[in-house]
Amino acid sequence: MNINIKVYLHSKETKFSQKGSFPVPNAKYKEDPDWTAAVAAYEWIQKIKSSYAASKDFRIDHVVYTMLKILRS
């Protein structure tokens, strides 16, 4: 199963957003979707943050996730 994550960030006096699609384990998502999405978002944000390491004003303003439903014929 995949989820879409969009993060709204602030760094170097600039607001910006990034989005992506990430795989998550079905069983964990069914058990606790918010926690599973939060873990995926956290891991991704850490990667984004490392590219702005010099910025002391880096912050996360907002995170949104949605589940992707894959239709099979």
PDB file of N, CA, C and O in Angstrom:
ATOM      1  N   MET A   1       0.849  -1.164   0.000  1.00  0.00           N
ATOM      2  CA  MET A   1       0.000   0.000   0.000  1.00  0.00           C
ATOM      3  C   MET A   1       0.896   1.229   0.000  1.00  0.00           C
ATOM      4  O   MET A   1       1.953   1.246   0.613  1.00  0.00           O
ATOM      5  N   ASN A   2       0.468   2.261  -0.707  1.00  0.00           N
ATOM      6  CA  ASN A   2       1.198   3.527  -0.747  1.00  0.00           C
ATOM      7  C   ASN A   2       0.355   4.645  -0.151  1.00  0.00           C
ATOM      8  O   ASN A   2      -0.870   4.592  -0.207  1.00  0.00           O
ATOM      9  N   ILE A   3       1.032   5.641   0.396  1.00  0.00           N
ATOM     10  CA  ILE A   3       0.367   6.844   0.861  1.00  0.00           C
ATOM     11  C   ILE A   3       1.049   8.046   0.216  1.00  0.00           C
ATOM     12  O   ILE A   3       2.234   8.002  -0.097  1.00  0.00           O
ATOM     13  N   ASN A   4       0.274   9.093  -0.011  1.00  0.00           N
ATOM     14  CA  ASN A   4       0.823  10.365  -0.466  1.00  0.00           C
ATOM     15  C   ASN A   4       1.078  11.218   0.758  1.00  0.00           C
ATOM     16  O   ASN A   4       0.231  11.290   1.657  1.00  0.00           O
ATOM     17  N   ILE A   5       2.234  11.865   0.792  1.00  0.00           N
ATOM     18  CA  ILE A   5       2.563  12.768   1.896  1.00  0.00           C
ATOM     19  C   ILE A   5       2.935  14.115   1.284  1.00  0.00           C
ATOM     20  O   ILE A   5       3.689  14.183   0.316  1.00  0.00           O
ATOM     21  N   LYS A   6       2.392  15.175   1.860  1.00  0.00           N
ATOM     22  CA  LYS A   6       2.769  16.529   1.470  1.00  0.00           C
ATOM     23  C   LYS A   6       3.192  17.258   2.735  1.00  0.00           C
ATOM     24  O   LYS A   6       2.463  17.255   3.728  1.00  0.00           O
ATOM     25  N   VAL A   7       4.377  17.843   2.691  1.00  0.00           N
ATOM     26  CA  VAL A   7       4.887  18.577   3.844  1.00  0.00           C
ATOM     27  C   VAL A   7       5.057  20.044   3.475  1.00  0.00           C
ATOM     28  O   VAL A   7       5.482  20.371   2.375  1.00  0.00           O
ATOM     29  N   TYR A   8       4.665  20.893   4.404  1.00  0.00           N
ATOM     30  CA  TYR A   8       4.824  22.333   4.263  1.00  0.00           C
ATOM     31  C   TYR A   8       5.938  22.736   5.229  1.00  0.00           C
ATOM     32  O   TYR A   8       5.823  22.500   6.430  1.00  0.00           O
ATOM     33  N   LEU A   9       6.990  23.315   4.686  1.00  0.00           N
ATOM     34  CA  LEU A   9       8.194  23.584   5.460  1.00  0.00           C
ATOM     35  C   LEU A   9       8.590  25.049   5.384  1.00  0.00           C
ATOM     36  O   LEU A   9       8.113  25.798   4.531  1.00  0.00           O
ATOM     37  N   HIS A  10       9.517  25.418   6.259  1.00  0.00           N
ATOM     38  CA  HIS A  10      10.088  26.763   6.274  1.00  0.00           C
ATOM     39  C   HIS A  10      11.583  26.598   6.479  1.00  0.00           C
ATOM     40  O   HIS A  10      12.025  25.881   7.375  1.00  0.00           O
ATOM     41  N   SER A  11      12.357  27.238   5.621  1.00  0.00           N
ATOM     42  CA  SER A  11      13.808  27.196   5.754  1.00  0.00           C
ATOM     43  C   SER A  11      14.406  28.396   5.043  1.00  0.00           C
ATOM     44  O   SER A  11      13.950  28.777   3.961  1.00  0.00           O
ATOM     45  N   LYS A  12      15.418  28.964   5.644  1.00  0.00           N
ATOM     46  CA  LYS A  12      16.116  30.116   5.060  1.00  0.00           C
ATOM     47  C   LYS A  12      15.150  31.230   4.689  1.00  0.00           C
ATOM     48  O   LYS A  12      15.194  31.771   3.589  1.00  0.00           O
ATOM     49  N   GLU A  13      14.228  31.495   5.606  1.00  0.00           N
ATOM     50  CA  GLU A  13      13.228  32.555   5.454  1.00  0.00           C
ATOM     51  C   GLU A  13      12.300  32.349   4.259  1.00  0.00           C
ATOM     52  O   GLU A  13      11.739  33.301   3.718  1.00  0.00           O
ATOM     53  N   THR A  14      12.123  31.094   3.845  1.00  0.00           N
ATOM     54  CA  THR A  14      11.260  30.778   2.703  1.00  0.00           C
ATOM     55  C   THR A  14      10.330  29.633   3.071  1.00  0.00           C
ATOM     56  O   THR A  14      10.756  28.637   3.653  1.00  0.00           O
ATOM     57  N   LYS A  15       9.055  29.762   2.707  1.00  0.00           N
ATOM     58  CA  LYS A  15       8.097  28.673   2.875  1.00  0.00           C
ATOM     59  C   LYS A  15       8.043  27.886   1.577  1.00  0.00           C
ATOM     60  O   LYS A  15       8.068  28.456   0.484  1.00  0.00           O
ATOM     61  N   PHE A  16       7.965  26.543   1.685  1.00  0.00           N
ATOM     62  CA  PHE A  16       7.859  25.703   0.506  1.00  0.00           C
ATOM     63  C   PHE A  16       7.190  24.390   0.885  1.00  0.00           C
ATOM     64  O   PHE A  16       7.018  24.091   2.056  1.00  0.00           O
ATOM     65  N   SER A  17       6.801  23.637  -0.124  1.00  0.00           N
ATOM     66  CA  SER A  17       6.197  22.332   0.132  1.00  0.00           C
ATOM     67  C   SER A  17       6.843  21.301  -0.788  1.00  0.00           C
ATOM     68  O   SER A  17       7.382  21.635  -1.843  1.00  0.00           O
ATOM     69  N   GLN A  18       6.776  20.060  -0.338  1.00  0.00           N
ATOM     70  CA  GLN A  18       7.233  18.933  -1.135  1.00  0.00           C
ATOM     71  C   GLN A  18       6.236  17.814  -0.940  1.00  0.00           C
ATOM     72  O   GLN A  18       5.623  17.687   0.118  1.00  0.00           O
ATOM     73  N   LYS A  19       6.075  16.989  -1.981  1.00  0.00           N
ATOM     74  CA  LYS A  19       5.164  15.863  -1.859  1.00  0.00           C
ATOM     75  C   LYS A  19       5.773  14.637  -2.512  1.00  0.00           C
ATOM     76  O   LYS A  19       6.653  14.733  -3.361  1.00  0.00           O
ATOM     77  N   GLY A  20       5.286  13.478  -2.068  1.00  0.00           N
ATOM     78  CA  GLY A  20       5.774  12.223  -2.616  1.00  0.00           C
ATOM     79  C   GLY A  20       4.856  11.088  -2.238  1.00  0.00           C
ATOM     80  O   GLY A  20       3.955  11.226  -1.424  1.00  0.00           O
ATOM     81  N   SER A  21       5.100   9.947  -2.850  1.00  0.00           N
ATOM     82  CA  SER A  21       4.339   8.722  -2.587  1.00  0.00           C
ATOM     83  C   SER A  21       5.278   7.715  -1.925  1.00  0.00           C
ATOM     84  O   SER A  21       6.410   7.523  -2.389  1.00  0.00           O
ATOM     85  N   PHE A  22       4.796   7.060  -0.864  1.00  0.00           N
ATOM     86  CA  PHE A  22       5.651   6.179  -0.081  1.00  0.00           C
ATOM     87  C   PHE A  22       4.945   4.862   0.249  1.00  0.00           C
ATOM     88  O   PHE A  22       3.770   4.879   0.624  1.00  0.00           O
ATOM     89  N   PRO A  23       5.662   3.753   0.155  1.00  0.00           N
ATOM     90  CA  PRO A  23       5.073   2.467   0.528  1.00  0.00           C
ATOM     91  C   PRO A  23       5.024   2.328   2.056  1.00  0.00           C
ATOM     92  O   PRO A  23       5.931   2.790   2.753  1.00  0.00           O
ATOM     93  N   VAL A  24       3.948   1.752   2.547  1.00  0.00           N
ATOM     94  CA  VAL A  24       3.820   1.432   3.971  1.00  0.00           C
ATOM     95  C   VAL A  24       3.263   0.018   4.090  1.00  0.00           C
ATOM     96  O   VAL A  24       2.518  -0.435   3.225  1.00  0.00           O
ATOM     97  N   PRO A  25       3.617  -0.693   5.148  1.00  0.00           N
ATOM     98  CA  PRO A  25       3.103  -2.048   5.342  1.00  0.00           C
ATOM     99  C   PRO A  25       1.580  -2.041   5.558  1.00  0.00           C
ATOM    100  O   PRO A  25       1.071  -1.264   6.370  1.00  0.00           O
ATOM    101  N   ASN A  26       0.872  -2.895   4.829  1.00  0.00           N
ATOM    102  CA  ASN A  26      -0.590  -2.973   4.946  1.00  0.00           C
ATOM    103  C   ASN A  26      -1.044  -3.221   6.378  1.00  0.00           C
ATOM    104  O   ASN A  26      -1.946  -2.551   6.871  1.00  0.00           O
ATOM    105  N   ALA A  27      -0.448  -4.208   7.021  1.00  0.00           N
ATOM    106  CA  ALA A  27      -0.888  -4.589   8.368  1.00  0.00           C
ATOM    107  C   ALA A  27      -0.707  -3.441   9.358  1.00  0.00           C
ATOM    108  O   ALA A  27      -1.596  -3.166  10.168  1.00  0.00           O
ATOM    109  N   LYS A  28       0.435  -2.774   9.288  1.00  0.00           N
ATOM    110  CA  LYS A  28       0.678  -1.660  10.213  1.00  0.00           C
ATOM    111  C   LYS A  28      -0.269  -0.501   9.927  1.00  0.00           C
ATOM    112  O   LYS A  28      -0.750   0.154  10.846  1.00  0.00           O
ATOM    113  N   TYR A  29      -0.538  -0.247   8.643  1.00  0.00           N
ATOM    114  CA  TYR A  29      -1.443   0.850   8.289  1.00  0.00           C
ATOM    115  C   TYR A  29      -2.859   0.561   8.792  1.00  0.00           C
ATOM    116  O   TYR A  29      -3.522   1.450   9.321  1.00  0.00           O
ATOM    117  N   LYS A  30      -3.316  -0.690   8.634  1.00  0.00           N
ATOM    118  CA  LYS A  30      -4.660  -1.042   9.106  1.00  0.00           C
ATOM    119  C   LYS A  30      -4.759  -0.953  10.625  1.00  0.00           C
ATOM    120  O   LYS A  30      -5.792  -0.577  11.163  1.00  0.00           O
ATOM    121  N   GLU A  31      -3.672  -1.290  11.313  1.00  0.00           N
ATOM    122  CA  GLU A  31      -3.658  -1.252  12.774  1.00  0.00           C
ATOM    123  C   GLU A  31      -3.674   0.193  13.295  1.00  0.00           C
ATOM    124  O   GLU A  31      -4.403   0.513  14.229  1.00  0.00           O
ATOM    125  N   ASP A  32      -2.844   1.066  12.693  1.00  0.00           N
ATOM    126  CA  ASP A  32      -2.755   2.454  13.150  1.00  0.00           C
ATOM    127  C   ASP A  32      -2.298   3.339  11.987  1.00  0.00           C
ATOM    128  O   ASP A  32      -1.107   3.606  11.832  1.00  0.00           O
ATOM    129  N   PRO A  33      -3.245   3.790  11.157  1.00  0.00           N
ATOM    130  CA  PRO A  33      -2.869   4.546   9.956  1.00  0.00           C
ATOM    131  C   PRO A  33      -2.127   5.855  10.251  1.00  0.00           C
ATOM    132  O   PRO A  33      -1.169   6.193   9.556  1.00  0.00           O
ATOM    133  N   ASP A  34      -2.544   6.582  11.278  1.00  0.00           N
ATOM    134  CA  ASP A  34      -1.888   7.856  11.571  1.00  0.00           C
ATOM    135  C   ASP A  34      -0.430   7.656  11.996  1.00  0.00           C
ATOM    136  O   ASP A  34       0.465   8.381  11.556  1.00  0.00           O
ATOM    137  N   TRP A  35      -0.198   6.679  12.853  1.00  0.00           N
ATOM    138  CA  TRP A  35       1.168   6.417  13.320  1.00  0.00           C
ATOM    139  C   TRP A  35       2.052   5.947  12.158  1.00  0.00           C
ATOM    140  O   TRP A  35       3.190   6.408  12.009  1.00  0.00           O
ATOM    141  N   THR A  36       1.533   5.059  11.328  1.00  0.00           N
ATOM    142  CA  THR A  36       2.304   4.542  10.199  1.00  0.00           C
ATOM    143  C   THR A  36       2.660   5.660   9.228  1.00  0.00           C
ATOM    144  O   THR A  36       3.789   5.745   8.745  1.00  0.00           O
ATOM    145  N   ALA A  37       1.710   6.543   8.960  1.00  0.00           N
ATOM    146  CA  ALA A  37       1.975   7.693   8.089  1.00  0.00           C
ATOM    147  C   ALA A  37       2.975   8.644   8.739  1.00  0.00           C
ATOM    148  O   ALA A  37       3.847   9.201   8.060  1.00  0.00           O
ATOM    149  N   ALA A  38       2.866   8.825  10.041  1.00  0.00           N
ATOM    150  CA  ALA A  38       3.785   9.714  10.753  1.00  0.00           C
ATOM    151  C   ALA A  38       5.222   9.207  10.676  1.00  0.00           C
ATOM    152  O   ALA A  38       6.158   9.992  10.487  1.00  0.00           O
ATOM    153  N   VAL A  39       5.408   7.910  10.796  1.00  0.00           N
ATOM    154  CA  VAL A  39       6.755   7.333  10.703  1.00  0.00           C
ATOM    155  C   VAL A  39       7.329   7.556   9.306  1.00  0.00           C
ATOM    156  O   VAL A  39       8.481   7.976   9.151  1.00  0.00           O
ATOM    157  N   ALA A  40       6.527   7.306   8.274  1.00  0.00           N
ATOM    158  CA  ALA A  40       6.980   7.526   6.896  1.00  0.00           C
ATOM    159  C   ALA A  40       7.315   8.997   6.668  1.00  0.00           C
ATOM    160  O   ALA A  40       8.340   9.327   6.058  1.00  0.00           O
ATOM    161  N   ALA A  41       6.477   9.885   7.168  1.00  0.00           N
ATOM    162  CA  ALA A  41       6.709  11.323   7.004  1.00  0.00           C
ATOM    163  C   ALA A  41       7.978  11.750   7.745  1.00  0.00           C
ATOM    164  O   ALA A  41       8.790  12.514   7.220  1.00  0.00           O
ATOM    165  N   TYR A  42       8.154  11.252   8.953  1.00  0.00           N
ATOM    166  CA  TYR A  42       9.339  11.606   9.747  1.00  0.00           C
ATOM    167  C   TYR A  42      10.618  11.207   9.023  1.00  0.00           C
ATOM    168  O   TYR A  42      11.572  12.001   8.938  1.00  0.00           O
ATOM    169  N   GLU A  43      10.640   9.985   8.512  1.00  0.00           N
ATOM    170  CA  GLU A  43      11.842   9.514   7.817  1.00  0.00           C
ATOM    171  C   GLU A  43      12.141  10.374   6.588  1.00  0.00           C
ATOM    172  O   GLU A  43      13.291  10.712   6.323  1.00  0.00           O
ATOM    173  N   TRP A  44      11.112  10.746   5.867  1.00  0.00           N
ATOM    174  CA  TRP A  44      11.297  11.569   4.678  1.00  0.00           C
ATOM    175  C   TRP A  44      11.733  12.989   5.051  1.00  0.00           C
ATOM    176  O   TRP A  44      12.626  13.572   4.431  1.00  0.00           O
ATOM    177  N   ILE A  45      11.122  13.550   6.080  1.00  0.00           N
ATOM    178  CA  ILE A  45      11.475  14.905   6.525  1.00  0.00           C
ATOM    179  C   ILE A  45      12.936  14.958   6.966  1.00  0.00           C
ATOM    180  O   ILE A  45      13.629  15.953   6.727  1.00  0.00           O
ATOM    181  N   GLN A  46      13.420  13.907   7.594  1.00  0.00           N
ATOM    182  CA  GLN A  46      14.833  13.876   8.002  1.00  0.00           C
ATOM    183  C   GLN A  46      15.748  13.974   6.788  1.00  0.00           C
ATOM    184  O   GLN A  46      16.780  14.639   6.825  1.00  0.00           O
ATOM    185  N   LYS A  47      15.361  13.326   5.695  1.00  0.00           N
ATOM    186  CA  LYS A  47      16.154  13.409   4.461  1.00  0.00           C
ATOM    187  C   LYS A  47      16.101  14.823   3.884  1.00  0.00           C
ATOM    188  O   LYS A  47      17.113  15.353   3.427  1.00  0.00           O
ATOM    189  N   ILE A  48      14.918  15.422   3.888  1.00  0.00           N
ATOM    190  CA  ILE A  48      14.779  16.798   3.392  1.00  0.00           C
ATOM    191  C   ILE A  48      15.603  17.741   4.273  1.00  0.00           C
ATOM    192  O   ILE A  48      16.337  18.594   3.777  1.00  0.00           O
ATOM    193  N   LYS A  49      15.489  17.558   5.573  1.00  0.00           N
ATOM    194  CA  LYS A  49      16.175  18.434   6.517  1.00  0.00           C
ATOM    195  C   LYS A  49      17.688  18.378   6.331  1.00  0.00           C
ATOM    196  O   LYS A  49      18.362  19.407   6.447  1.00  0.00           O
ATOM    197  N   SER A  50      18.219  17.221   6.013  1.00  0.00           N
ATOM    198  CA  SER A  50      19.674  17.103   5.847  1.00  0.00           C
ATOM    199  C   SER A  50      20.176  17.956   4.684  1.00  0.00           C
ATOM    200  O   SER A  50      21.315  18.413   4.694  1.00  0.00           O
ATOM    201  N   SER A  51      19.323  18.211   3.702  1.00  0.00           N
ATOM    202  CA  SER A  51      19.747  19.060   2.591  1.00  0.00           C
ATOM    203  C   SER A  51      19.684  20.546   2.951  1.00  0.00           C
ATOM    204  O   SER A  51      20.188  21.385   2.210  1.00  0.00           O
ATOM    205  N   TYR A  52      19.064  20.876   4.091  1.00  0.00           N
ATOM    206  CA  TYR A  52      18.993  22.258   4.571  1.00  0.00           C
ATOM    207  C   TYR A  52      19.687  22.376   5.921  1.00  0.00           C
ATOM    208  O   TYR A  52      19.317  23.196   6.753  1.00  0.00           O
ATOM    209  N   ALA A  53      20.717  21.572   6.129  1.00  0.00           N
ATOM    210  CA  ALA A  53      21.368  21.491   7.438  1.00  0.00           C
ATOM    211  C   ALA A  53      21.918  22.824   7.921  1.00  0.00           C
ATOM    212  O   ALA A  53      21.961  23.083   9.114  1.00  0.00           O
ATOM    213  N   ALA A  54      22.314  23.679   7.012  1.00  0.00           N
ATOM    214  CA  ALA A  54      22.895  24.953   7.418  1.00  0.00           C
ATOM    215  C   ALA A  54      21.834  25.937   7.918  1.00  0.00           C
ATOM    216  O   ALA A  54      22.165  26.948   8.510  1.00  0.00           O
ATOM    217  N   SER A  55      20.583  25.635   7.672  1.00  0.00           N
ATOM    218  CA  SER A  55      19.511  26.547   8.047  1.00  0.00           C
ATOM    219  C   SER A  55      19.095  26.336   9.498  1.00  0.00           C
ATOM    220  O   SER A  55      18.587  25.287   9.868  1.00  0.00           O
ATOM    221  N   LYS A  56      19.277  27.363  10.305  1.00  0.00           N
ATOM    222  CA  LYS A  56      18.887  27.276  11.717  1.00  0.00           C
ATOM    223  C   LYS A  56      17.396  27.496  11.907  1.00  0.00           C
ATOM    224  O   LYS A  56      16.851  27.181  12.948  1.00  0.00           O
ATOM    225  N   ASP A  57      16.727  28.041  10.881  1.00  0.00           N
ATOM    226  CA  ASP A  57      15.294  28.319  11.016  1.00  0.00           C
ATOM    227  C   ASP A  57      14.422  27.241  10.370  1.00  0.00           C
ATOM    228  O   ASP A  57      13.234  27.434  10.172  1.00  0.00           O
ATOM    229  N   PHE A  58      14.990  26.061  10.084  1.00  0.00           N
ATOM    230  CA  PHE A  58      14.212  24.980   9.476  1.00  0.00           C
ATOM    231  C   PHE A  58      13.093  24.572  10.420  1.00  0.00           C
ATOM    232  O   PHE A  58      13.302  24.340  11.595  1.00  0.00           O
ATOM    233  N   ARG A  59      11.877  24.492   9.876  1.00  0.00           N
ATOM    234  CA  ARG A  59      10.750  24.012  10.693  1.00  0.00           C
ATOM    235  C   ARG A  59       9.709  23.361   9.789  1.00  0.00           C
ATOM    236  O   ARG A  59       9.615  23.648   8.605  1.00  0.00           O
ATOM    237  N   ILE A  60       8.909  22.512  10.406  1.00  0.00           N
ATOM    238  CA  ILE A  60       7.802  21.852   9.730  1.00  0.00           C
ATOM    239  C   ILE A  60       6.546  22.626  10.102  1.00  0.00           C
ATOM    240  O   ILE A  60       6.230  22.770  11.287  1.00  0.00           O
ATOM    241  N   ASP A  61       5.837  23.117   9.105  1.00  0.00           N
ATOM    242  CA  ASP A  61       4.612  23.860   9.377  1.00  0.00           C
ATOM    243  C   ASP A  61       3.376  22.964   9.355  1.00  0.00           C
ATOM    244  O   ASP A  61       2.458  23.158  10.146  1.00  0.00           O
ATOM    245  N   HIS A  62       3.364  21.985   8.459  1.00  0.00           N
ATOM    246  CA  HIS A  62       2.146  21.183   8.290  1.00  0.00           C
ATOM    247  C   HIS A  62       2.484  19.911   7.513  1.00  0.00           C
ATOM    248  O   HIS A  62       3.311  19.946   6.608  1.00  0.00           O
ATOM    249  N   VAL A  63       1.834  18.804   7.869  1.00  0.00           N
ATOM    250  CA  VAL A  63       2.002  17.537   7.146  1.00  0.00           C
ATOM    251  C   VAL A  63       0.615  16.972   6.864  1.00  0.00           C
ATOM    252  O   VAL A  63      -0.240  16.932   7.745  1.00  0.00           O
ATOM    253  N   VAL A  64       0.394  16.527   5.616  1.00  0.00           N
ATOM    254  CA  VAL A  64      -0.880  15.935   5.203  1.00  0.00           C
ATOM    255  C   VAL A  64      -0.578  14.613   4.511  1.00  0.00           C
ATOM    256  O   VAL A  64       0.373  14.516   3.738  1.00  0.00           O
ATOM    257  N   TYR A  65      -1.399  13.594   4.799  1.00  0.00           N
ATOM    258  CA  TYR A  65      -1.236  12.337   4.076  1.00  0.00           C
ATOM    259  C   TYR A  65      -2.582  11.831   3.601  1.00  0.00           C
ATOM    260  O   TYR A  65      -3.621  12.124   4.195  1.00  0.00           O
ATOM    261  N   THR A  66      -2.558  11.071   2.513  1.00  0.00           N
ATOM    262  CA  THR A  66      -3.739  10.391   1.998  1.00  0.00           C
ATOM    263  C   THR A  66      -3.329   9.014   1.521  1.00  0.00           C
ATOM    264  O   THR A  66      -2.211   8.810   1.052  1.00  0.00           O
ATOM    265  N   MET A  67      -4.241   8.075   1.654  1.00  0.00           N
ATOM    266  CA  MET A  67      -3.996   6.718   1.182  1.00  0.00           C
ATOM    267  C   MET A  67      -4.288   6.649  -0.308  1.00  0.00           C
ATOM    268  O   MET A  67      -5.247   7.241  -0.794  1.00  0.00           O
ATOM    269  N   LEU A  68      -3.466   5.930  -1.034  1.00  0.00           N
ATOM    270  CA  LEU A  68      -3.697   5.694  -2.448  1.00  0.00           C
ATOM    271  C   LEU A  68      -4.395   4.360  -2.603  1.00  0.00           C
ATOM    272  O   LEU A  68      -3.941   3.342  -2.102  1.00  0.00           O
ATOM    273  N   LYS A  69      -5.511   4.376  -3.272  1.00  0.00           N
ATOM    274  CA  LYS A  69      -6.226   3.131  -3.556  1.00  0.00           C
ATOM    275  C   LYS A  69      -5.864   2.702  -4.970  1.00  0.00           C
ATOM    276  O   LYS A  69      -6.003   3.485  -5.919  1.00  0.00           O
ATOM    277  N   ILE A  70      -5.406   1.491  -5.092  1.00  0.00           N
ATOM    278  CA  ILE A  70      -5.045   0.958  -6.408  1.00  0.00           C
ATOM    279  C   ILE A  70      -6.170   0.054  -6.861  1.00  0.00           C
ATOM    280  O   ILE A  70      -6.512  -0.920  -6.205  1.00  0.00           O
ATOM    281  N   LEU A  71      -6.776   0.424  -7.961  1.00  0.00           N
ATOM    282  CA  LEU A  71      -7.874  -0.366  -8.528  1.00  0.00           C
ATOM    283  C   LEU A  71      -7.303  -1.399  -9.493  1.00  0.00           C
ATOM    284  O   LEU A  71      -6.489  -1.070 -10.349  1.00  0.00           O
ATOM    285  N   ARG A  72      -7.735  -2.608  -9.355  1.00  0.00           N
ATOM    286  CA  ARG A  72      -7.257  -3.671 -10.230  1.00  0.00           C
ATOM    287  C   ARG A  72      -8.444  -4.202 -11.025  1.00  0.00           C
ATOM    288  O   ARG A  72      -9.520  -4.383 -10.500  1.00  0.00           O
ATOM    289  N   SER A  73      -8.209  -4.451 -12.285  1.00  0.00           N
ATOM    290  CA  SER A  73      -9.303  -4.955 -13.117  1.00  0.00           C
ATOM    291  C   SER A  73      -9.204  -6.447 -13.326  1.00  0.00           C
ATOM    292  O   SER A  73      -8.263  -7.086 -13.058  1.00  0.00           O
TER     293      SER A  73
END
